[in-house]
Short mmCIF file of C-alpha atoms in Angstrom, two decimals:
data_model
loop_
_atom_site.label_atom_id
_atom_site.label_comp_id
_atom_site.label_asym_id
_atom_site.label_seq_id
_atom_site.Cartn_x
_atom_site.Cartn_y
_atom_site.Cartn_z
CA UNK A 28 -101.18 -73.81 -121.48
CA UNK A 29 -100.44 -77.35 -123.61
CA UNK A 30 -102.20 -77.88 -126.43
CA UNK A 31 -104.20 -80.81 -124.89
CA UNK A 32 -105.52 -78.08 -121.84
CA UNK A 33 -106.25 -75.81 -124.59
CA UNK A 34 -108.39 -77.99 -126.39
CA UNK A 35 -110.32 -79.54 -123.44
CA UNK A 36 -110.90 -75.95 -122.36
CA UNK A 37 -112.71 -75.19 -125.53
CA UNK A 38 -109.71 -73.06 -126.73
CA UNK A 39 -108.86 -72.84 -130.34
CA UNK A 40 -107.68 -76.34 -132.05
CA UNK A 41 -104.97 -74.64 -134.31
CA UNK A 42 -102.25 -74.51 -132.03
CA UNK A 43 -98.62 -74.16 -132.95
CA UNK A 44 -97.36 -77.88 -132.78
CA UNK A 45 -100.37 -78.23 -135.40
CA UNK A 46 -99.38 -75.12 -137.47
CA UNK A 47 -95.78 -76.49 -137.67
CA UNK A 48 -96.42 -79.68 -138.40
CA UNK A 49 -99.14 -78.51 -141.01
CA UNK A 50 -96.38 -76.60 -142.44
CA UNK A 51 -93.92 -79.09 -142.69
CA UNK A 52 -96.34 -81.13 -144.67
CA UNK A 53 -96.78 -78.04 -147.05
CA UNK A 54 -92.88 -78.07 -147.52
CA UNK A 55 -92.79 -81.50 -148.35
CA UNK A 56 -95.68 -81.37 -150.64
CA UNK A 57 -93.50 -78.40 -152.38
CA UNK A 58 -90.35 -79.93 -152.38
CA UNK A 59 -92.27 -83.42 -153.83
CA UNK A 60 -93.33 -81.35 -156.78
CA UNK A 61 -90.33 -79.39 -156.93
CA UNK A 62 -88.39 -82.62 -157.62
CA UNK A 63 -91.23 -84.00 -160.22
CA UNK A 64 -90.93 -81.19 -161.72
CA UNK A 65 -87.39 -81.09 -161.75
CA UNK A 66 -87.06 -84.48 -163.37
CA UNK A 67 -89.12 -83.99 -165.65
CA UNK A 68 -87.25 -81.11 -167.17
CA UNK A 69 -84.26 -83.55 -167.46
CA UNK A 70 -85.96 -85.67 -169.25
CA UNK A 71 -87.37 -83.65 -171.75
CA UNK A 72 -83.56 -81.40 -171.77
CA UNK A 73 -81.83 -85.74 -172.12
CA UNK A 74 -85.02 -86.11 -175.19
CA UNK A 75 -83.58 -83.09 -176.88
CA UNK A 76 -79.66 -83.19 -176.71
CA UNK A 77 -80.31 -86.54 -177.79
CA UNK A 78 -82.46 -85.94 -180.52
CA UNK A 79 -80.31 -82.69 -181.49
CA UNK A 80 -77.28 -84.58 -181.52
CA UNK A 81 -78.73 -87.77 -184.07
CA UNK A 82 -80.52 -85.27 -186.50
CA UNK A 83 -77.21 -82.54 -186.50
CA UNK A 84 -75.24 -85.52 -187.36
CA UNK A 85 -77.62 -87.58 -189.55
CA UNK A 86 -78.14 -84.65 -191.54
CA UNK A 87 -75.06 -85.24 -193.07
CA UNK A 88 -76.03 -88.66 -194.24
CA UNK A 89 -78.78 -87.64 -196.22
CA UNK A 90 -76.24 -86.02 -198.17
CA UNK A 91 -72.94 -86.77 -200.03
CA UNK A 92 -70.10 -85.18 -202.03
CA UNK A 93 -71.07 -85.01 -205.68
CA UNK A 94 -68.93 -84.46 -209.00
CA UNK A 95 -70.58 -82.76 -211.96
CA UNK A 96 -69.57 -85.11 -215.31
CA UNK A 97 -71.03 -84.03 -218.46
CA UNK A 98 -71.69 -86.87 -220.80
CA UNK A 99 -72.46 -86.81 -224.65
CA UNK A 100 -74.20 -89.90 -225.17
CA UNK A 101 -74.39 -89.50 -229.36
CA UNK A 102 -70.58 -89.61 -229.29
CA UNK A 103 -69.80 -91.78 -226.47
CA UNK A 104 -70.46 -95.01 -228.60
CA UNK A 105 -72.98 -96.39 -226.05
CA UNK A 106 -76.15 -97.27 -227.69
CA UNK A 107 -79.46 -98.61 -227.01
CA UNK A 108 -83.32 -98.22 -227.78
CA UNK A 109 -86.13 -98.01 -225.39
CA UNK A 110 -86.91 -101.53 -225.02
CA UNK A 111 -83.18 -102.53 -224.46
CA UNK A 112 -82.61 -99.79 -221.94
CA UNK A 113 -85.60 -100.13 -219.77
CA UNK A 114 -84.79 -104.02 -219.73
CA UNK A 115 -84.09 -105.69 -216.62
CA UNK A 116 -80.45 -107.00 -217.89
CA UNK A 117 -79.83 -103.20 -219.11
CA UNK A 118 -77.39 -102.38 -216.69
CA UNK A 119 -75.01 -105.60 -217.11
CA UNK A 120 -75.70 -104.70 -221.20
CA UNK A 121 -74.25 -101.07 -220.66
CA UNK A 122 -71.47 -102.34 -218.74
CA UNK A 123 -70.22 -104.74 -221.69
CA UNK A 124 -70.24 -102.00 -223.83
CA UNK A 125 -67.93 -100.19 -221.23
CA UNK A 126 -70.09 -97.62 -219.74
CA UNK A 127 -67.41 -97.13 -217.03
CA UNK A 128 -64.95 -96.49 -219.24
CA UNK A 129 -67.19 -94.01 -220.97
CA UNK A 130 -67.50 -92.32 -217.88
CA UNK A 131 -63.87 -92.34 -216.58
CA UNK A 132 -63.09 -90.43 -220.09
CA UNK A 133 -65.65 -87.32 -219.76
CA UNK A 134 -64.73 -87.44 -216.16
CA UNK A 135 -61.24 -86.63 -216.73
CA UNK A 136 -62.71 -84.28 -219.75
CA UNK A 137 -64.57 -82.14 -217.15
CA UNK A 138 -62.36 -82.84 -214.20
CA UNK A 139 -58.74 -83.12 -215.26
CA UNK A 140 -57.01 -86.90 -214.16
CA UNK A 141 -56.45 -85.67 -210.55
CA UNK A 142 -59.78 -85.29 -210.11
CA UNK A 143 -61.25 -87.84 -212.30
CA UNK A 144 -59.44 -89.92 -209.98
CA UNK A 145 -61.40 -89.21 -206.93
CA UNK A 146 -64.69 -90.30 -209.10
CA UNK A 147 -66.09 -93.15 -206.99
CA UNK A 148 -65.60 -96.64 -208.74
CA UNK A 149 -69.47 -97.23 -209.26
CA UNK A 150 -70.06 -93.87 -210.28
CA UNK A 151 -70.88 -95.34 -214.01
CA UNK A 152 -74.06 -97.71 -212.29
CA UNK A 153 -75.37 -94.27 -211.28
CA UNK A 154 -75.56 -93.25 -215.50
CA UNK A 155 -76.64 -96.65 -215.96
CA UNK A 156 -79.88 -96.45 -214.00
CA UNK A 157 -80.32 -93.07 -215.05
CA UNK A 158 -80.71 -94.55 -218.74
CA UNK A 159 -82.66 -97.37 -217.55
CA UNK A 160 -85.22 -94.58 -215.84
CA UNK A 161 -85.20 -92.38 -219.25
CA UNK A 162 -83.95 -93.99 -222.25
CA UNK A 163 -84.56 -90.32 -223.84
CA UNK A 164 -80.91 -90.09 -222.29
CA UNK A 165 -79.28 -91.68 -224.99
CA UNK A 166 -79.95 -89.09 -227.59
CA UNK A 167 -78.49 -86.22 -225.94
CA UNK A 168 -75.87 -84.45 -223.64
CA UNK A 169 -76.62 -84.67 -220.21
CA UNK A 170 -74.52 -83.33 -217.00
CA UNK A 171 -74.36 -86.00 -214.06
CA UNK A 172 -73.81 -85.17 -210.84
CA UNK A 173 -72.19 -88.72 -209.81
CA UNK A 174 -70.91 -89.71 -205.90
CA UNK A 175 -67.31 -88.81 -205.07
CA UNK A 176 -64.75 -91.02 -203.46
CA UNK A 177 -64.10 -91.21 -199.81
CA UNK A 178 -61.31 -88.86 -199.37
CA UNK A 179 -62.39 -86.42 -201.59
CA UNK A 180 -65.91 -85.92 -199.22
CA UNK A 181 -63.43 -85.84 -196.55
CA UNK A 182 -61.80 -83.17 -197.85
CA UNK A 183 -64.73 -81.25 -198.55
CA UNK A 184 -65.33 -81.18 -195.32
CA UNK A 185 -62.17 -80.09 -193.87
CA UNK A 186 -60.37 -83.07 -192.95
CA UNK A 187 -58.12 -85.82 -194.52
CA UNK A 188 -54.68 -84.58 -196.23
CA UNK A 189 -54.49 -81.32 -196.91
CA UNK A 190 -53.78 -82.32 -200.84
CA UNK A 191 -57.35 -83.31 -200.97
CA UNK A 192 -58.71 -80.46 -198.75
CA UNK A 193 -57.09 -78.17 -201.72
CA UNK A 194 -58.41 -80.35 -204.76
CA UNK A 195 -61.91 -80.71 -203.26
CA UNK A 196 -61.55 -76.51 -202.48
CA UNK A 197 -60.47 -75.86 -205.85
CA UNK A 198 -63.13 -78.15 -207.46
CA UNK A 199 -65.58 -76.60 -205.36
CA UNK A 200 -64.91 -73.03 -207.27
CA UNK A 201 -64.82 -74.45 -210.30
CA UNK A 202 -68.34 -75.29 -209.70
CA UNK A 203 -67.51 -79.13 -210.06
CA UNK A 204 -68.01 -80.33 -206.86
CA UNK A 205 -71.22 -79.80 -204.09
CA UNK A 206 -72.58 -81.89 -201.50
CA UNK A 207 -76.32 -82.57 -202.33
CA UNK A 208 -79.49 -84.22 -200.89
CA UNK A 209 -78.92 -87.75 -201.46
CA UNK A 210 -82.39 -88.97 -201.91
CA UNK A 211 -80.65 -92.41 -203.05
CA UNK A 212 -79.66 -93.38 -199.94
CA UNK A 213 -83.83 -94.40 -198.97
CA UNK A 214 -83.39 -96.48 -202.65
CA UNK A 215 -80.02 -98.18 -202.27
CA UNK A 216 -78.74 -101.22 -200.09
CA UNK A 217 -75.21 -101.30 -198.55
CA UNK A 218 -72.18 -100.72 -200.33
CA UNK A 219 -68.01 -100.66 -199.13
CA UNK A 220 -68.63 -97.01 -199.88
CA UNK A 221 -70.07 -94.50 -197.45
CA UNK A 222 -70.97 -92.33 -200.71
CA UNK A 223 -72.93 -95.11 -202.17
CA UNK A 224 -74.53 -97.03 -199.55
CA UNK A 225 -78.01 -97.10 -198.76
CA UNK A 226 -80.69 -98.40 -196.64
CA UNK A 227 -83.17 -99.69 -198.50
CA UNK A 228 -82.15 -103.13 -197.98
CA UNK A 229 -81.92 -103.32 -194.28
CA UNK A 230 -85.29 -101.22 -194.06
CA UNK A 231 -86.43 -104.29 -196.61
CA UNK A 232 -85.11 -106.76 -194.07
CA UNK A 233 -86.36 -104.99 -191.29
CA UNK A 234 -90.07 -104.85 -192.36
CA UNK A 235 -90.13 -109.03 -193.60
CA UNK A 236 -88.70 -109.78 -190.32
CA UNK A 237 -90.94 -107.66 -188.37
CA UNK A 238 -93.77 -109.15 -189.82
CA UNK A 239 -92.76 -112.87 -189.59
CA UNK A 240 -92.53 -111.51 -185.90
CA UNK A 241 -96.21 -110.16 -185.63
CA UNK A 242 -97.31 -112.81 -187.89
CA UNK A 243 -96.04 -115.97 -185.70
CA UNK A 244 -96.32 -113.93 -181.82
CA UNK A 245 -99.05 -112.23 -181.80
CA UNK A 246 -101.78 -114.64 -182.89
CA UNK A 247 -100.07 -117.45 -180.60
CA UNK A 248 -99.37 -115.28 -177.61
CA UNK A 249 -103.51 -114.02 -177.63
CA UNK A 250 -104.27 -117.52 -177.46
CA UNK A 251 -102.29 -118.74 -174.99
CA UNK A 252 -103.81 -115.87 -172.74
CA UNK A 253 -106.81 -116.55 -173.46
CA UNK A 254 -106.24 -120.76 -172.55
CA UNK A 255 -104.57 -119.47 -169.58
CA UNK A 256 -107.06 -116.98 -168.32
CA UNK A 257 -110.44 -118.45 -169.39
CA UNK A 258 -110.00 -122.50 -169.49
CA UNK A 259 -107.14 -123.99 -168.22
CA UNK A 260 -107.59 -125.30 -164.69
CA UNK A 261 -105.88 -124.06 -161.64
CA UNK A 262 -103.04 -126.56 -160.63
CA UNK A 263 -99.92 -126.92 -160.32
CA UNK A 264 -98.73 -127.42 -164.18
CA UNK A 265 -100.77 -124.17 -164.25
CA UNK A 266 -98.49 -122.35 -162.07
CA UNK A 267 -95.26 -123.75 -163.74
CA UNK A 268 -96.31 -122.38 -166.96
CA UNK A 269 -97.27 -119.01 -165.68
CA UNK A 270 -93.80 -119.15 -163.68
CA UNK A 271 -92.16 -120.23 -167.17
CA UNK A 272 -93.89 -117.43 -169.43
CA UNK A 273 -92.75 -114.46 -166.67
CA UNK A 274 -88.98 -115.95 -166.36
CA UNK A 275 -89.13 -115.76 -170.38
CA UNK A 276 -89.92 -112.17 -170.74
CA UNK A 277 -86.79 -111.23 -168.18
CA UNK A 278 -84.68 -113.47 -170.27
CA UNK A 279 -81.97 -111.85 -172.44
CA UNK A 280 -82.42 -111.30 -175.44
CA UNK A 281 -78.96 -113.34 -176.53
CA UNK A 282 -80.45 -116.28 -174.92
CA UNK A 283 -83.15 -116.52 -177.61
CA UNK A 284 -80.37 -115.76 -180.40
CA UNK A 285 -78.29 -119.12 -178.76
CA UNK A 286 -81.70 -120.57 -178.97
CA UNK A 287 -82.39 -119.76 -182.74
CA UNK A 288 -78.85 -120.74 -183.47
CA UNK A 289 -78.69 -124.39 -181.79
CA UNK A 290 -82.52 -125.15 -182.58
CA UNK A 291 -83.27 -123.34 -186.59
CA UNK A 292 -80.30 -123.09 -187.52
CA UNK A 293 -79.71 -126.84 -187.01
CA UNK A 294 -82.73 -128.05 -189.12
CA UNK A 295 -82.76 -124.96 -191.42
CA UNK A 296 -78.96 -124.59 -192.27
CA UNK A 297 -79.60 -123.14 -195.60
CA UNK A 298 -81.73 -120.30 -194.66
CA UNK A 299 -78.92 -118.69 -191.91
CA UNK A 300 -79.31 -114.90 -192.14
CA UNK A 301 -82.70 -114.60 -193.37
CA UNK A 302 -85.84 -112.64 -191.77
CA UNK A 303 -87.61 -116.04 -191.70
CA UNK A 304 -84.91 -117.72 -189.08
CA UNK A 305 -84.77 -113.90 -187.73
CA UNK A 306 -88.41 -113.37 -187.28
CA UNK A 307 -88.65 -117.18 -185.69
CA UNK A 308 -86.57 -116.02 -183.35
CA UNK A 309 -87.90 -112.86 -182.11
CA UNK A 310 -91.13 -113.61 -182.05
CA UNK A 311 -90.28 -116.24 -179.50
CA UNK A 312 -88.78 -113.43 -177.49
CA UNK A 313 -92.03 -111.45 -178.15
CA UNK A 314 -94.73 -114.10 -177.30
CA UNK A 315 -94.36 -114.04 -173.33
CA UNK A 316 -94.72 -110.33 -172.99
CA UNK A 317 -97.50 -110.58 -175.35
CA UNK A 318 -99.08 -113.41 -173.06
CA UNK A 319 -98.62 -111.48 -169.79
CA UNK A 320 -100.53 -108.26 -171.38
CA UNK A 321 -103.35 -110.02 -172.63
CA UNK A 322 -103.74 -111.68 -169.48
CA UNK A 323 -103.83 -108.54 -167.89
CA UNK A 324 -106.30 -107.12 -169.94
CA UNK A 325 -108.55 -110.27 -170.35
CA UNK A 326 -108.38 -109.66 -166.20
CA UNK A 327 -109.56 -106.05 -166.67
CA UNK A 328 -112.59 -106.94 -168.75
CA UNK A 329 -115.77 -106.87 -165.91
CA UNK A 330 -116.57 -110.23 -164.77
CA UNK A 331 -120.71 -108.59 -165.49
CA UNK A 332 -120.15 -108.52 -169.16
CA UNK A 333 -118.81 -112.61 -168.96
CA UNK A 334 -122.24 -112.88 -167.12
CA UNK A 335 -124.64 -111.19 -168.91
CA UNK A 336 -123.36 -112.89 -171.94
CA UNK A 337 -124.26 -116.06 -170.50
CA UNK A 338 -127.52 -115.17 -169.19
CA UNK A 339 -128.93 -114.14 -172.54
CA UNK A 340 -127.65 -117.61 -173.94
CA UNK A 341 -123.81 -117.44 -174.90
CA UNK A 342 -121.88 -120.25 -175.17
CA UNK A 343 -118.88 -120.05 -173.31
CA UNK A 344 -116.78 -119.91 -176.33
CA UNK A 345 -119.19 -117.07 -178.00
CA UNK A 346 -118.39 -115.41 -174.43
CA UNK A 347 -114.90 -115.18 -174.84
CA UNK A 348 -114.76 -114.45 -178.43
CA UNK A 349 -117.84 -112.40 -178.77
CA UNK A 350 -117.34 -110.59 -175.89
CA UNK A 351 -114.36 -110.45 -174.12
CA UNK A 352 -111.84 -110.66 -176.19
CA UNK A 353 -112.89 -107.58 -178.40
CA UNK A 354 -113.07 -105.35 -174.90
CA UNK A 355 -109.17 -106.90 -174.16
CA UNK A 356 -108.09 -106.36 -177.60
CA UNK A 357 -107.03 -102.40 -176.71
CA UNK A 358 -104.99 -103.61 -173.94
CA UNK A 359 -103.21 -106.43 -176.00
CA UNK A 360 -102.24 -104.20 -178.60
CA UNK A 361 -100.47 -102.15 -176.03
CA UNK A 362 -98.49 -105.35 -175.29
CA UNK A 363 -97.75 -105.86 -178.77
CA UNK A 364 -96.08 -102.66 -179.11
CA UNK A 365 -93.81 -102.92 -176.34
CA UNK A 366 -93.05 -106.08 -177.82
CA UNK A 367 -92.73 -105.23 -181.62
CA UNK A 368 -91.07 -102.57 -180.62
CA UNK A 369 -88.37 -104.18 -178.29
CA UNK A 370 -87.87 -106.86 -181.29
CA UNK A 371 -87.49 -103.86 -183.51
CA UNK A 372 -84.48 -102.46 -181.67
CA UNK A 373 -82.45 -106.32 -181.13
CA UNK A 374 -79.08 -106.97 -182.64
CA UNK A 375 -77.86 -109.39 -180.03
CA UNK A 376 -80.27 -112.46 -180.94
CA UNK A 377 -79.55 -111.52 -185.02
CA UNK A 378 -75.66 -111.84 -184.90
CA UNK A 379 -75.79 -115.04 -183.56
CA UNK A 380 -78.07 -116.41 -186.21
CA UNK A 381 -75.87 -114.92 -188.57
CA UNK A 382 -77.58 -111.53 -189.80
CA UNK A 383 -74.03 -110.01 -189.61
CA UNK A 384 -73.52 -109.83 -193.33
CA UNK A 385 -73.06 -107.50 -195.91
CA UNK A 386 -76.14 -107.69 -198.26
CA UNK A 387 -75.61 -105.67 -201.38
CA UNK A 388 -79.31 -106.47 -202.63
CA UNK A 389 -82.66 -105.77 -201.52
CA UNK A 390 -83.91 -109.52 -200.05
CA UNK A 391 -87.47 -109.99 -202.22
CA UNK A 392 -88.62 -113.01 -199.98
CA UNK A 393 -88.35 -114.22 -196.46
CA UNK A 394 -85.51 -116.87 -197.51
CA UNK A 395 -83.54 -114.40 -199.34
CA UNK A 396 -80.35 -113.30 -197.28
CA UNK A 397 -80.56 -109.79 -195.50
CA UNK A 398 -79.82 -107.45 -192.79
CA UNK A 399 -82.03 -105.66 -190.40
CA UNK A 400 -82.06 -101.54 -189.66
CA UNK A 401 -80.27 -102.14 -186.20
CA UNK A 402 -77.62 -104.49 -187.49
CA UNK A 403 -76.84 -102.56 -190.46
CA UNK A 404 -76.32 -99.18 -188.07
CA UNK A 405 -73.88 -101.87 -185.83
CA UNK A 406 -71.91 -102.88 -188.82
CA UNK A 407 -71.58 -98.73 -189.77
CA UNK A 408 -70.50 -97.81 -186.54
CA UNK A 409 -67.40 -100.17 -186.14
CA UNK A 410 -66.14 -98.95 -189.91
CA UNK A 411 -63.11 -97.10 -189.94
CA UNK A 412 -64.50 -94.66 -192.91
CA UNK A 413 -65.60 -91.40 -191.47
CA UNK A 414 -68.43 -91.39 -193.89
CA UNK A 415 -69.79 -94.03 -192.53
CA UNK A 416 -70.36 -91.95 -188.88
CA UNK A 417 -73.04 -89.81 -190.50
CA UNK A 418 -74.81 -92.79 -192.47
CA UNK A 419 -75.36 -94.02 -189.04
CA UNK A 420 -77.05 -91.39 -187.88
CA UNK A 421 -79.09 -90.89 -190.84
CA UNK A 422 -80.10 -94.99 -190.35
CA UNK A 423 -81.13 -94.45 -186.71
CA UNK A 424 -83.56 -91.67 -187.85
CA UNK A 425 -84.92 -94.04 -190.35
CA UNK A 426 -85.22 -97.05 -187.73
CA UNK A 427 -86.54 -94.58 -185.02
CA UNK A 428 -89.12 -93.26 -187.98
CA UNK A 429 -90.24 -96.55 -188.57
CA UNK A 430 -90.50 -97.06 -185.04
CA UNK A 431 -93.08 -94.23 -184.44
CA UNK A 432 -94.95 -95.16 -187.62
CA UNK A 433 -95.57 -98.81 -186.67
CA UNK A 434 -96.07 -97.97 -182.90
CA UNK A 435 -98.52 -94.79 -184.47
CA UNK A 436 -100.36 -97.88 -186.61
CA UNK A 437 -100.75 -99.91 -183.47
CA UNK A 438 -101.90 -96.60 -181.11
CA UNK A 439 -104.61 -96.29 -184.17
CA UNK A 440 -105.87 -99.68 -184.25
CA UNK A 441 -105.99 -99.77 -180.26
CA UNK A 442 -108.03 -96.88 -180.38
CA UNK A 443 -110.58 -97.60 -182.83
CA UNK A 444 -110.87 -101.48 -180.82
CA UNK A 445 -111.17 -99.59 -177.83
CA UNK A 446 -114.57 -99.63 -176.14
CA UNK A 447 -116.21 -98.52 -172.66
CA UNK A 448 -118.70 -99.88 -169.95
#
């Protein structure tokens, strides 16, 4: 009997054709999840060999090959009192009165010439700020544990020459030479030495850029939403603009960089490399996807609470303002990380405007030159130095920390905006 005579006779309605076809759709469904499932595991197994492979790398950037010099300060000539050693000229002061030379001698003391000689060439600024931090320095013997050259970290860590694997193994039982935590690298600002660079002045760079960025993109791209969503009129210039603002956020990023370059950089020639041309120019990468998320969520906000508003008296702008805007605000902010955050990441706009520089000091305003995070982990990764390799793995955990702190700041202030009808 077919299943249509069985059903017309009052038979049962599960019939096989049903029970296979019900079946197949329970295979599918299994196989659906299998494969969700699946990828999801490679995801999380890509998140880990990635994140296992920066920190057991970057690990070894937070620390660096150290030589232990023993100075005696009463004898070494060098003298000073509190006032002159805490002094903002104290290190230039020390160094006329040939604190490197001071050092190079009780290095060789302690470490014989052939190793003296593998005493990196700033190793004397590191006594010098050490006096500047505790003039009580001056007045007695003190053991430094200064950076080491190049070769000699090499060596320390099995490769280079094998005359330097043997000096930095036979230093190393002497008890003369360790690698330590390098807590200076978070303090310092780059140097033509992987022992004594830092990232202080990139993370410097990074944070006056990023908040030229938020400063200049946000506040203009929540406007133009709002003109676009609540008052300007439906015509055609309407439509070109809207056209305009969502070919902007597909542009590349390099575009905006040729952009800053031909456009700042012509009436601002002086201020090339600096987080204000930098933060210009990002934030006018920013501002469309900013203005295409707070359209959406100005969209989102029920067109009841734009109503009742009015009905109780509201002017239209109070509506907006008063009302709207503070129930869109949530969703904006989740525009402005994606945003921030893309900016955060960009190298390709920077070099163009000229960011690709090596900035030995900390920039203290927004026209002082500097580097950002991203640029100074490009300019690591194409040295030759071996060193340098782990310093740029320790800098993209610092840039990705950064990363989850601002986007954690921006999840907070979402949430606490955040409100419910």
């Amino acid at each position: 009997m077919s299943d249509t005579q069985a059903a017309s006779a009052g038979g049962p309605t599960r019939t096989a054709s049903f029970a296979k076809r019900l079946d197949q759709r329970y295979r599918a469904e299994r196989r659906f999840r299998a494969l969700g499932m699946a990828a999801i595991i490679f995801s999380i197994a890509a998140l880990i060999f990635l994140l296992g492979s920066m920190l057991s790398n970057g690990i070894g950037g937070f620390q660096r090959a150290e030589l232990a010099v023993p100075i005696d300060f009463p004898e070494s000539g060098v003298t000073g009192d509190e006032v002159s050693l805490t002094a903002p000229s104290a290190i230039q002061v020390l160094e006329m009165q040939g604190m490197s030379e001071v050092v190079a001698f009780y290095a060789e003391e302690a470490l014989g010439e052939e190793g003296a000689a593998q005493l990196s060439r700033d190793a004397w600024r590191d006594v010098a700020a050490a006096l500047q931090s505790d003039p009580s320095l001056i007045d007695r013997s003190e053991t430094f544990h200064l950076p080491a050259s190049s070769d000699l970290a090499a060596g320390l860590d099995g490769e280079g020459s094998s005359e330097m694997q043997a000096l930095a193994q036979k230093l190393v039982d002497e008890g003369k030479l360790s690698e330590n935590w390098d807590f200076g690298f978070l303090g310092r600002s780059d140097a033509t030495s992987p022992q004594q660079a830092g990232i202080w002045g990139a993370l410097v760079g990074s944070i006056l850029t990023m908040l030229i960025t938020f400063s200049l993109a946000f506040p203009t791209g929540i406007l133009a939403a709002l003109y676009l969503e609540e008052y300007a009129p439906k015509n055609r210039w309407t439509d070109v603009i809207e056209v305009s603002i969502n070919n902007l956020a597909a542009v590349p990023s390099i575009i905006f960089g040729l952009l800053g370059l031909f456009l700042l950089i012509e009436f601002m020639p002086n201020l090339r490399s600096t987080p204000l041309i930098a933060g210009i120019t990002l934030a006018l990468m920013t501002m469309p996807v900013i203005v295409i998320s707070g359209r959406n969520a100005i969209k989102a906000v029920p067109p009841s609470i734009r109503d009742g508003a009015l009905a109780v008296g509201a002017s239209p702008v109070q509506v907006v303002f008063h009302h709207v805007l503070p129930l869109a605000l949530p969703g904006m902010l989740t525009g402005t990380i994606i945003g921030m955050a893309r900016a955060l990441g960009e190298t390709a706009p920077l070099i163009l405007i000229g960011m690709r520089a090596f900035v030995a000091t900390p920039p203290d305003a927004v026209t002082s030159p500097a580097t950002v995070l991203p640029m100074q982990i490009y300019l690591w990764s194409d040295e030759i130095d071996r060193g340098f390799v782990e310093r740029t793995s320790a800098a993209i955990i610092v840039l990705l920390v950064f990363l989850l702190l601002m986007n954690g700041l921006a999840i907070y202030l979402r949430n606490k905006f955040e409100k419910t009808w």
